[in-house]
mmCIF file of C-alpha atoms in Angstrom:
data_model
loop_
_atom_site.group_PDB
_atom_site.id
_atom_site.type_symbol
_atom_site.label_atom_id
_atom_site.label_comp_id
_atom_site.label_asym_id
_atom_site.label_seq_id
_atom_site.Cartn_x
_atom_site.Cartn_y
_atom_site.Cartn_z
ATOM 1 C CA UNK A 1496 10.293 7.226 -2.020
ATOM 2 C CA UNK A 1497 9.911 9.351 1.318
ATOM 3 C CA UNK A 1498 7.728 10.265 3.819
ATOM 4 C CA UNK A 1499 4.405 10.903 3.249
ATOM 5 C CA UNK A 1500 0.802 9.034 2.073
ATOM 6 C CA UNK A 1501 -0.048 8.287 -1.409
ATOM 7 C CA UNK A 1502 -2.675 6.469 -3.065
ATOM 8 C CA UNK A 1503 -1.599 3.029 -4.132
ATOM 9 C CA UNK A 1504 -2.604 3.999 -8.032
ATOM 10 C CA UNK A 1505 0.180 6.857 -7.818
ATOM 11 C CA UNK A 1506 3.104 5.416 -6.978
ATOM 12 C CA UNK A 1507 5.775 3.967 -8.865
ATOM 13 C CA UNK A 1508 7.382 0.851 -7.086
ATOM 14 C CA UNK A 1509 11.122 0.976 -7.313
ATOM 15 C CA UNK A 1510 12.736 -2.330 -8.736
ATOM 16 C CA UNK A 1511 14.067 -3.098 -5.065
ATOM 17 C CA UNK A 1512 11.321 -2.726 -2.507
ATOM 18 C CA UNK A 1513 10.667 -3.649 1.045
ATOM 19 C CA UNK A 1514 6.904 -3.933 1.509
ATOM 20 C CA UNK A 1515 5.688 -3.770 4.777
ATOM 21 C CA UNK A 1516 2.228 -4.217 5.786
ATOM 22 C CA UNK A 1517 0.432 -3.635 9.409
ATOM 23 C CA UNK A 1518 -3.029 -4.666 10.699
ATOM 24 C CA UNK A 1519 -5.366 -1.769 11.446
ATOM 25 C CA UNK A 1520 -5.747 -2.145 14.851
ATOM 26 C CA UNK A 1521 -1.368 -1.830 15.581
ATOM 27 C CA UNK A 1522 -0.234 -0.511 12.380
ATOM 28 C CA UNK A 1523 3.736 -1.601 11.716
ATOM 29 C CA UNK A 1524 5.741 -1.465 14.478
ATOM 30 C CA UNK A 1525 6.945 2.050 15.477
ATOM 31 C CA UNK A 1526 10.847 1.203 15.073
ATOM 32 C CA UNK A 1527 10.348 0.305 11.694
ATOM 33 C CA UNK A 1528 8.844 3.471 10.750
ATOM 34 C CA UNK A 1529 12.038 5.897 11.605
ATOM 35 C CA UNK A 1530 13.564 4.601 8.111
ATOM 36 C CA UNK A 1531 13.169 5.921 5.296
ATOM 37 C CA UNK A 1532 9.192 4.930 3.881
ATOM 38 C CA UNK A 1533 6.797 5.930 1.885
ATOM 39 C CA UNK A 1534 3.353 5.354 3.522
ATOM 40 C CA UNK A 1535 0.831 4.179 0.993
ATOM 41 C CA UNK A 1536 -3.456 4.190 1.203
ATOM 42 C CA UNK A 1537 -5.328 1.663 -0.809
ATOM 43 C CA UNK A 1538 -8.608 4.046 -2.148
ATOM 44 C CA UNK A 1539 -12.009 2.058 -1.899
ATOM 45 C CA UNK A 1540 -15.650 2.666 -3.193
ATOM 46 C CA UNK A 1541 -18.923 1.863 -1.372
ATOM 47 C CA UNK A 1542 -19.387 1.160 1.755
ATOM 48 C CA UNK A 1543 -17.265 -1.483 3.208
ATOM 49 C CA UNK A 1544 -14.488 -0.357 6.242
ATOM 50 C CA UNK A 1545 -11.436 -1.614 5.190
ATOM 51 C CA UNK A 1546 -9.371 -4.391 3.873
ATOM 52 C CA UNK A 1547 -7.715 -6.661 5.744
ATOM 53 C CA UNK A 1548 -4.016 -7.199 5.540
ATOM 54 C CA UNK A 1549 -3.827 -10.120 3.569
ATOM 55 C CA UNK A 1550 -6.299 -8.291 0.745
ATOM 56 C CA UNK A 1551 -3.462 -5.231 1.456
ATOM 57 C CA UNK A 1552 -1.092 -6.958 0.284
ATOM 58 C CA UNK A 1553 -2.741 -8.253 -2.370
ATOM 59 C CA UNK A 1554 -3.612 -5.088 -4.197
ATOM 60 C CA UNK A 1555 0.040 -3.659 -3.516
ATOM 61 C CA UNK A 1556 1.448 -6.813 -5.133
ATOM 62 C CA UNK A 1557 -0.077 -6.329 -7.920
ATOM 63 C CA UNK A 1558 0.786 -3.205 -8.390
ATOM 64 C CA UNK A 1559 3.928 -3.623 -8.020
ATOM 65 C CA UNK A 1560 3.883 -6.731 -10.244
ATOM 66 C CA UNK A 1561 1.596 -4.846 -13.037
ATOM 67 C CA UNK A 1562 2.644 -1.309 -12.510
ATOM 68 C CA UNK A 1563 1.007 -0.407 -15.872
ATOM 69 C CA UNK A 1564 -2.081 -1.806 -14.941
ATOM 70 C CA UNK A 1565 -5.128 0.746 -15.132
ATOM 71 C CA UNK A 1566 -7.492 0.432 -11.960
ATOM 72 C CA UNK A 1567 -11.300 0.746 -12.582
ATOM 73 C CA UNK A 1568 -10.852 3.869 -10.148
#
């Protein structure tokens, strides 16, 4: 994976995987971002602002878990 944004429907998880989540208001922490990552966006219908972290997390996992899952998107 490197640098860059991807929806979370593109992207194939790699068997070993660090998953790193941040909160909207900080993000992840700045140092932790100067390694080698691959920035991900969760894609969302209606009108709602955003997910929180946990519910992040949730839909990455399972993605990662069920990477031949088709979303509804």
């Amino acid at each position: 994976m490197g640098n860059g944004v991807l929806a979370h429907n593109e992207i194939d998880f790699p068997k070993r995987v660090a998953l790193m989540i941040g909160n909207e208001r900080q993000g992840v922490r700045k140092t932790l971002l100067k390694l080698p990552v691959q920035t991900v966006r969760i894609s969302k219908r209606g009108r709602g602002e955003s997910l929180n972290a946990a519910m992040a997390a949730t839909v990455l996992m399972d993605r990662m878990v069920f990477p031949g899952r088709k979303s509804r998107e």
